[in-house]
């Protein structure tokens, strides 16, 4: 197998602001894995929150490329386990290779990946779209722009929660989920916020406390009127036993898990432990989003909107209409360069 890597810059439609900072562009590594005349595509949407950088992704992919050269793509279980050891904590680099490998397999077999995994392509829950932190006017404008989408995910934890929620409810009665992105620093403050949000008809709250505060989360879960979903606290299946009793569900992302194989393992582990499942994303092109959507039927909630935040999406794949993600019929991921 031959692995080619190129970088692309994604320009965002709006500055993307979370409780931890703001950005207007993303520069990621993209891989093409070629074998027997067929090419699979992958994306590494690295995230600084998890200590990842583009340089680190490039270094990992160089090592992976050497290991892939003599490998057999049909031995994908041991191959991905082996590459996981190389990828180490840089899960997005591993995800890029995993995506490209499964894309190759689907293309070689001539079937979409949802079919390869035995999933119903019409059984995806509706996706939310995210509204980043902003002042009242910005939030109102973004909520109005999101008019075709039935579910909103509102980012809080930026210090103006009341202003943001008031702005949202002044123009919309849609289903609202809240993501605090670790922005509330104590369980007592988080409980106060969650009770207030329950009164506003919010459906669930994601990552109220900083990651690692599992004692605080257990205290909070006993009292919370709303389901609590882990995001920054979960990467792979190995994290899940520690989250039982602390959260009602998890937000699984291909870029945190290291790709499709570990995502499926995480989904089965979560089900066995009684945790509900959201499949979410980073800011990703239609490549990463379509890959995640291939597994969408396995989720209780979807939050696959990263591609909708990008001005110059380099890829065409799944299409989102009124929150419904329409999977492509093409083999593999079903993604092509625009
Ligand atoms: Mg989140």
CSV table of C-alpha atoms and ligand atoms in Angstrom, one decimal:
chain,number,residue,atom,x,y,z
A,1,UNK,CA,0.0,0.0,0.0
A,2,UNK,CA,1.1,3.5,-0.7
A,3,UNK,CA,0.2,6.4,1.6
A,4,UNK,CA,0.2,10.0,0.3
A,5,UNK,CA,-0.3,13.0,2.6
A,6,UNK,CA,-1.3,16.5,1.7
A,7,UNK,CA,-2.4,19.5,3.8
A,8,UNK,CA,-5.5,21.5,3.1
A,9,UNK,CA,-6.7,24.7,4.8
A,10,UNK,CA,-10.4,25.0,5.7
A,11,UNK,CA,-11.9,28.5,6.0
A,12,UNK,CA,-14.7,28.7,8.5
A,13,UNK,CA,-17.9,30.6,7.8
A,14,UNK,CA,-17.8,32.3,11.2
A,15,UNK,CA,-15.1,32.6,13.8
A,16,UNK,CA,-15.6,29.4,15.9
A,17,UNK,CA,-15.7,30.3,19.6
A,18,UNK,CA,-15.9,27.8,22.5
A,19,UNK,CA,-15.3,28.2,26.2
A,20,UNK,CA,-11.6,27.6,25.5
A,21,UNK,CA,-10.8,29.9,22.5
A,22,UNK,CA,-11.6,31.0,19.0
A,23,UNK,CA,-10.4,30.1,15.4
A,24,UNK,CA,-11.2,31.2,11.8
A,25,UNK,CA,-9.3,28.5,9.8
A,26,UNK,CA,-8.2,24.9,10.3
A,27,UNK,CA,-5.2,23.3,8.5
A,28,UNK,CA,-5.4,19.5,8.5
A,29,UNK,CA,-3.6,16.6,6.9
A,30,UNK,CA,-5.4,14.4,4.4
A,31,UNK,CA,-4.3,10.9,3.3
A,32,UNK,CA,-4.8,8.9,0.1
A,33,UNK,CA,-4.1,5.2,0.5
A,34,UNK,CA,-3.6,3.4,-2.8
A,35,UNK,CA,-3.4,-0.4,-3.4
A,36,UNK,CA,-4.1,-2.4,-6.6
A,37,UNK,CA,-5.2,0.8,-8.4
A,38,UNK,CA,-7.9,1.7,-5.9
A,39,UNK,CA,-7.5,4.7,-3.5
A,40,UNK,CA,-9.1,5.3,-0.1
A,41,UNK,CA,-9.4,8.8,1.5
A,42,UNK,CA,-8.9,9.9,5.1
A,43,UNK,CA,-8.8,13.1,7.2
A,44,UNK,CA,-6.9,14.0,10.4
A,45,UNK,CA,-8.9,16.8,12.1
A,46,UNK,CA,-6.4,17.2,14.9
A,47,UNK,CA,-7.4,19.0,18.1
A,48,UNK,CA,-5.2,21.1,20.3
A,49,UNK,CA,-7.4,20.3,23.3
A,50,UNK,CA,-6.0,16.8,23.1
A,51,UNK,CA,-2.4,18.0,22.7
A,52,UNK,CA,-2.3,17.3,18.9
A,53,UNK,CA,-0.6,19.5,16.3
A,54,UNK,CA,-0.3,19.3,12.5
A,55,UNK,CA,3.5,18.6,12.9
A,56,UNK,CA,2.7,15.7,15.2
A,57,UNK,CA,0.1,14.3,12.8
A,58,UNK,CA,2.6,14.5,9.9
A,59,UNK,CA,5.3,12.8,11.9
A,60,UNK,CA,3.0,9.9,12.8
A,61,UNK,CA,1.8,9.6,9.3
A,62,UNK,CA,5.3,9.3,8.0
A,63,UNK,CA,6.0,6.3,10.3
A,64,UNK,CA,2.6,4.8,9.4
A,65,UNK,CA,3.4,5.1,5.7
A,66,UNK,CA,6.5,3.0,6.1
A,67,UNK,CA,4.6,0.3,8.1
A,68,UNK,CA,1.8,0.2,5.5
A,69,UNK,CA,4.1,-0.3,2.4
A,70,UNK,CA,4.3,-4.1,2.8
A,71,UNK,CA,1.0,-4.6,4.6
A,72,UNK,CA,-2.1,-6.5,3.4
A,73,UNK,CA,-5.3,-4.3,3.6
A,74,UNK,CA,-7.5,-7.4,4.2
A,75,UNK,CA,-5.7,-8.0,7.5
A,76,UNK,CA,-7.2,-4.8,8.8
A,77,UNK,CA,-7.9,-5.9,12.4
A,78,UNK,CA,-4.2,-6.7,13.3
A,79,UNK,CA,-3.0,-3.9,11.0
A,80,UNK,CA,-5.0,-1.2,12.8
A,81,UNK,CA,-4.2,-2.6,16.2
A,82,UNK,CA,-0.5,-2.3,15.2
A,83,UNK,CA,-0.9,1.2,13.8
A,84,UNK,CA,-2.7,2.2,17.1
A,85,UNK,CA,0.6,1.6,18.8
A,86,UNK,CA,2.4,3.9,16.4
A,87,UNK,CA,-0.3,6.6,16.6
A,88,UNK,CA,-0.1,6.6,20.4
A,89,UNK,CA,-2.0,9.6,21.8
A,90,UNK,CA,-2.2,11.2,18.3
A,91,UNK,CA,-5.6,9.6,17.6
A,92,UNK,CA,-6.5,11.9,14.7
A,93,UNK,CA,-3.6,10.6,12.6
A,94,UNK,CA,-4.6,7.0,13.2
A,95,UNK,CA,-8.2,8.0,12.3
A,96,UNK,CA,-7.1,9.3,8.9
A,97,UNK,CA,-5.4,6.0,8.1
A,98,UNK,CA,-8.4,3.9,9.5
A,99,UNK,CA,-10.8,6.0,7.4
A,100,UNK,CA,-8.7,5.5,4.2
A,101,UNK,CA,-8.4,1.8,4.8
A,102,UNK,CA,-12.1,1.3,5.3
A,103,UNK,CA,-12.8,3.5,2.3
A,104,UNK,CA,-10.4,1.3,0.3
A,105,UNK,CA,-12.2,-1.9,1.5
A,106,UNK,CA,-15.6,-0.5,0.6
A,107,UNK,CA,-14.5,0.6,-2.9
A,108,UNK,CA,-12.7,-2.7,-3.5
A,109,UNK,CA,-15.9,-4.6,-2.6
A,110,UNK,CA,-18.1,-2.0,-4.4
A,111,UNK,CA,-20.4,-1.4,-1.4
A,112,UNK,CA,-21.0,1.6,0.9
A,113,UNK,CA,-19.6,1.2,4.4
A,114,UNK,CA,-23.0,1.2,6.1
A,115,UNK,CA,-23.7,-1.9,4.1
A,116,UNK,CA,-20.4,-3.5,4.9
A,117,UNK,CA,-21.2,-3.0,8.6
A,118,UNK,CA,-24.8,-4.2,8.2
A,119,UNK,CA,-26.5,-0.9,9.1
A,120,UNK,CA,-29.8,0.7,8.0
A,121,UNK,CA,-28.9,3.9,6.0
A,122,UNK,CA,-32.3,5.4,6.7
A,123,UNK,CA,-32.3,4.9,10.5
A,124,UNK,CA,-30.1,7.8,11.4
A,125,UNK,CA,-31.4,10.1,14.2
A,126,UNK,CA,-31.6,13.8,13.1
A,127,UNK,CA,-28.4,15.8,13.6
A,128,UNK,CA,-28.0,19.0,15.6
A,129,UNK,CA,-26.1,22.0,14.4
A,130,UNK,CA,-23.8,23.9,16.8
A,131,UNK,CA,-24.1,27.6,17.7
A,132,UNK,CA,-20.7,28.9,19.0
A,133,UNK,CA,-20.4,31.3,21.8
A,134,UNK,CA,-21.0,35.0,20.9
A,135,UNK,CA,-22.7,38.1,22.0
A,136,UNK,CA,-26.5,38.4,21.8
A,137,UNK,CA,-26.6,39.7,18.2
A,138,UNK,CA,-24.2,37.1,16.9
A,139,UNK,CA,-26.2,34.3,18.6
A,140,UNK,CA,-29.5,35.6,17.2
A,141,UNK,CA,-27.9,35.8,13.7
A,142,UNK,CA,-26.5,32.2,13.9
A,143,UNK,CA,-29.8,30.8,15.2
A,144,UNK,CA,-31.7,32.4,12.3
A,145,UNK,CA,-29.1,31.1,9.8
A,146,UNK,CA,-29.7,27.6,11.2
A,147,UNK,CA,-33.4,28.0,10.3
A,148,UNK,CA,-33.5,24.7,8.2
A,149,UNK,CA,-32.1,22.6,11.1
A,150,UNK,CA,-34.5,21.3,13.7
A,151,UNK,CA,-32.1,20.7,16.6
A,152,UNK,CA,-29.6,23.3,18.0
A,153,UNK,CA,-26.5,22.6,20.1
A,154,UNK,CA,-25.7,25.7,22.0
A,155,UNK,CA,-22.2,26.2,23.3
A,156,UNK,CA,-22.2,27.7,26.9
A,157,UNK,CA,-19.5,28.1,29.5
A,158,UNK,CA,-18.1,31.3,28.1
A,159,UNK,CA,-19.3,33.6,30.9
A,160,UNK,CA,-22.5,34.9,29.3
A,161,UNK,CA,-24.7,31.8,29.5
A,162,UNK,CA,-27.8,33.8,30.4
A,163,UNK,CA,-27.3,36.3,27.5
A,164,UNK,CA,-26.8,33.4,25.0
A,165,UNK,CA,-29.9,31.3,26.1
A,166,UNK,CA,-32.0,34.5,26.2
A,167,UNK,CA,-30.9,35.2,22.6
A,168,UNK,CA,-31.7,31.7,21.5
A,169,UNK,CA,-35.1,31.5,23.0
A,170,UNK,CA,-36.0,35.0,21.8
A,171,UNK,CA,-36.0,33.7,18.2
A,172,UNK,CA,-36.4,29.9,18.4
A,173,UNK,CA,-38.5,27.2,20.2
A,174,UNK,CA,-36.5,24.3,18.6
A,175,UNK,CA,-35.1,21.4,20.5
A,176,UNK,CA,-31.9,22.7,22.2
A,177,UNK,CA,-28.9,20.7,23.6
A,178,UNK,CA,-26.2,22.5,25.6
A,179,UNK,CA,-22.5,21.9,25.5
A,180,UNK,CA,-20.6,23.6,28.3
A,181,UNK,CA,-17.2,22.3,27.0
A,182,UNK,CA,-15.8,22.0,30.6
A,183,UNK,CA,-16.8,25.6,31.2
A,184,UNK,CA,-18.4,25.3,34.6
A,185,UNK,CA,-15.8,24.8,37.2
A,186,UNK,CA,-17.6,23.3,40.2
A,187,UNK,CA,-20.4,20.7,40.6
A,188,UNK,CA,-22.5,23.2,42.6
A,189,UNK,CA,-22.4,25.8,39.8
A,190,UNK,CA,-23.0,23.2,37.2
A,191,UNK,CA,-26.1,21.9,39.1
A,192,UNK,CA,-27.5,25.5,39.3
A,193,UNK,CA,-27.0,25.9,35.5
A,194,UNK,CA,-28.5,22.5,34.7
A,195,UNK,CA,-31.6,23.2,36.8
A,196,UNK,CA,-32.0,26.5,35.0
A,197,UNK,CA,-31.6,24.9,31.6
A,198,UNK,CA,-34.1,22.2,32.4
A,199,UNK,CA,-36.6,25.0,33.0
A,200,UNK,CA,-35.9,26.2,29.5
A,201,UNK,CA,-36.7,22.9,27.9
A,202,UNK,CA,-33.1,21.9,27.2
A,203,UNK,CA,-32.8,18.2,26.2
A,204,UNK,CA,-29.3,17.3,27.5
A,205,UNK,CA,-26.1,18.8,28.8
A,206,UNK,CA,-22.6,17.9,27.5
A,207,UNK,CA,-19.4,18.0,29.6
A,208,UNK,CA,-20.5,20.4,32.3
A,209,UNK,CA,-17.3,20.0,34.4
A,210,UNK,CA,-13.6,19.9,33.4
A,211,UNK,CA,-12.5,16.4,32.3
A,212,UNK,CA,-11.2,14.2,35.1
A,213,UNK,CA,-13.6,15.5,37.8
A,214,UNK,CA,-15.5,12.2,38.0
A,215,UNK,CA,-16.3,12.5,41.7
A,216,UNK,CA,-18.0,15.8,41.0
A,217,UNK,CA,-19.8,14.2,38.0
A,218,UNK,CA,-21.1,11.4,40.1
A,219,UNK,CA,-22.5,13.9,42.6
A,220,UNK,CA,-24.0,15.9,39.8
A,221,UNK,CA,-25.5,12.9,38.0
A,222,UNK,CA,-27.4,11.9,41.2
A,223,UNK,CA,-29.1,15.3,41.2
A,224,UNK,CA,-29.3,16.4,37.5
A,225,UNK,CA,-32.8,16.7,36.0
A,226,UNK,CA,-31.2,16.4,32.5
A,227,UNK,CA,-29.1,13.6,30.9
A,228,UNK,CA,-25.4,14.3,31.1
A,229,UNK,CA,-23.1,13.4,28.2
A,230,UNK,CA,-19.3,13.0,28.4
A,231,UNK,CA,-17.2,14.5,25.6
A,232,UNK,CA,-13.8,15.7,26.8
A,233,UNK,CA,-13.9,12.8,29.3
A,234,UNK,CA,-14.0,10.1,26.7
A,235,UNK,CA,-11.8,9.0,23.8
A,236,UNK,CA,-11.8,5.3,23.4
A,237,UNK,CA,-13.7,2.2,24.9
A,238,UNK,CA,-11.0,2.0,27.6
A,239,UNK,CA,-12.4,5.2,29.2
A,240,UNK,CA,-15.9,3.9,29.6
A,241,UNK,CA,-15.9,1.8,32.8
A,242,UNK,CA,-14.8,4.9,34.7
A,243,UNK,CA,-17.7,6.9,33.4
A,244,UNK,CA,-20.5,4.6,34.6
A,245,UNK,CA,-22.4,6.4,37.3
A,246,UNK,CA,-20.9,9.7,36.3
A,247,UNK,CA,-22.7,10.3,32.9
A,248,UNK,CA,-25.8,9.0,31.1
A,249,UNK,CA,-24.1,8.9,27.8
A,250,UNK,CA,-21.0,9.6,25.7
A,251,UNK,CA,-20.2,11.8,22.7
A,252,UNK,CA,-18.1,9.6,20.5
A,253,UNK,CA,-15.9,11.1,17.7
A,254,UNK,CA,-13.9,9.3,15.1
A,255,UNK,CA,-11.0,11.8,15.6
A,256,UNK,CA,-10.8,11.0,19.4
A,257,UNK,CA,-11.4,7.2,19.0
A,258,UNK,CA,-8.8,6.9,16.2
A,259,UNK,CA,-11.2,5.9,13.5
A,260,UNK,CA,-14.1,3.5,12.6
A,261,UNK,CA,-12.8,0.3,14.2
A,262,UNK,CA,-12.3,1.8,17.7
A,263,UNK,CA,-15.6,3.8,17.3
A,264,UNK,CA,-17.5,0.5,16.8
A,265,UNK,CA,-15.7,-1.1,19.7
A,266,UNK,CA,-16.6,2.0,21.9
A,267,UNK,CA,-20.3,1.8,20.8
A,268,UNK,CA,-20.6,-1.8,21.8
A,269,UNK,CA,-18.8,-1.3,25.1
A,270,UNK,CA,-21.0,1.7,25.9
A,271,UNK,CA,-24.2,-0.3,25.2
A,272,UNK,CA,-23.0,-3.1,27.4
A,273,UNK,CA,-22.4,-0.6,30.2
A,274,UNK,CA,-25.8,1.1,29.8
A,275,UNK,CA,-24.4,4.4,28.4
A,276,UNK,CA,-26.3,6.1,25.6
A,277,UNK,CA,-24.4,7.2,22.5
A,278,UNK,CA,-24.0,10.5,20.6
A,279,UNK,CA,-21.8,10.5,17.5
A,280,UNK,CA,-20.2,13.9,17.2
A,281,UNK,CA,-17.4,15.5,15.4
A,282,UNK,CA,-14.6,18.1,15.3
A,283,UNK,CA,-14.7,20.8,12.7
A,284,UNK,CA,-14.2,18.4,9.8
A,285,UNK,CA,-14.8,18.4,6.0
A,286,UNK,CA,-17.5,16.3,4.4
A,287,UNK,CA,-14.9,13.5,4.4
A,288,UNK,CA,-14.8,13.0,8.2
A,289,UNK,CA,-18.5,13.8,8.6
A,290,UNK,CA,-19.6,11.3,6.0
A,291,UNK,CA,-17.4,8.6,7.6
A,292,UNK,CA,-19.0,9.2,11.0
A,293,UNK,CA,-22.5,9.2,9.4
A,294,UNK,CA,-21.8,5.7,8.0
A,295,UNK,CA,-22.2,4.6,11.6
A,296,UNK,CA,-25.0,7.0,12.4
A,297,UNK,CA,-27.7,4.3,12.7
A,298,UNK,CA,-25.9,3.0,15.8
A,299,UNK,CA,-26.3,6.3,17.7
A,300,UNK,CA,-29.1,7.7,19.9
A,301,UNK,CA,-28.1,11.3,19.1
A,302,UNK,CA,-26.1,12.8,16.2
A,303,UNK,CA,-24.1,15.9,16.2
A,304,UNK,CA,-22.5,15.8,12.7
A,305,UNK,CA,-22.4,19.4,11.6
A,306,UNK,CA,-18.6,20.2,11.3
A,307,UNK,CA,-18.8,20.4,7.5
A,308,UNK,CA,-21.6,22.9,7.6
A,309,UNK,CA,-19.3,25.4,9.4
A,310,UNK,CA,-16.8,25.3,6.5
A,311,UNK,CA,-16.7,27.8,3.6
A,312,UNK,CA,-14.5,25.8,1.2
A,313,UNK,CA,-15.3,22.2,1.9
A,314,UNK,CA,-12.9,20.3,-0.4
A,315,UNK,CA,-15.1,17.1,-0.4
A,316,UNK,CA,-18.6,16.1,-1.5
A,317,UNK,CA,-20.3,13.3,0.5
A,318,UNK,CA,-23.3,13.0,2.8
A,319,UNK,CA,-25.9,15.8,2.5
A,320,UNK,CA,-27.8,17.3,5.4
A,321,UNK,CA,-31.5,18.4,4.8
A,322,UNK,CA,-33.6,19.6,7.7
A,323,UNK,CA,-31.3,17.7,10.1
A,324,UNK,CA,-31.6,14.4,8.1
A,325,UNK,CA,-28.3,13.2,6.9
A,326,UNK,CA,-28.6,11.5,3.5
A,327,UNK,CA,-25.8,9.0,3.0
A,328,UNK,CA,-24.3,8.7,-0.5
A,329,UNK,CA,-24.8,5.4,-2.5
A,330,UNK,CA,-21.2,5.3,-3.7
A,331,UNK,CA,-18.9,2.5,-2.4
A,332,UNK,CA,-16.7,3.0,0.6
A,333,UNK,CA,-17.1,6.3,2.5
A,334,UNK,CA,-18.9,7.6,-0.7
A,335,UNK,CA,-16.8,10.8,-0.7
A,336,UNK,CA,-15.0,12.5,-3.6
A,337,UNK,CA,-13.0,15.7,-4.1
A,338,UNK,CA,-15.2,18.6,-5.0
B,1,LIG,MG1,-18.5,18.8,23.1
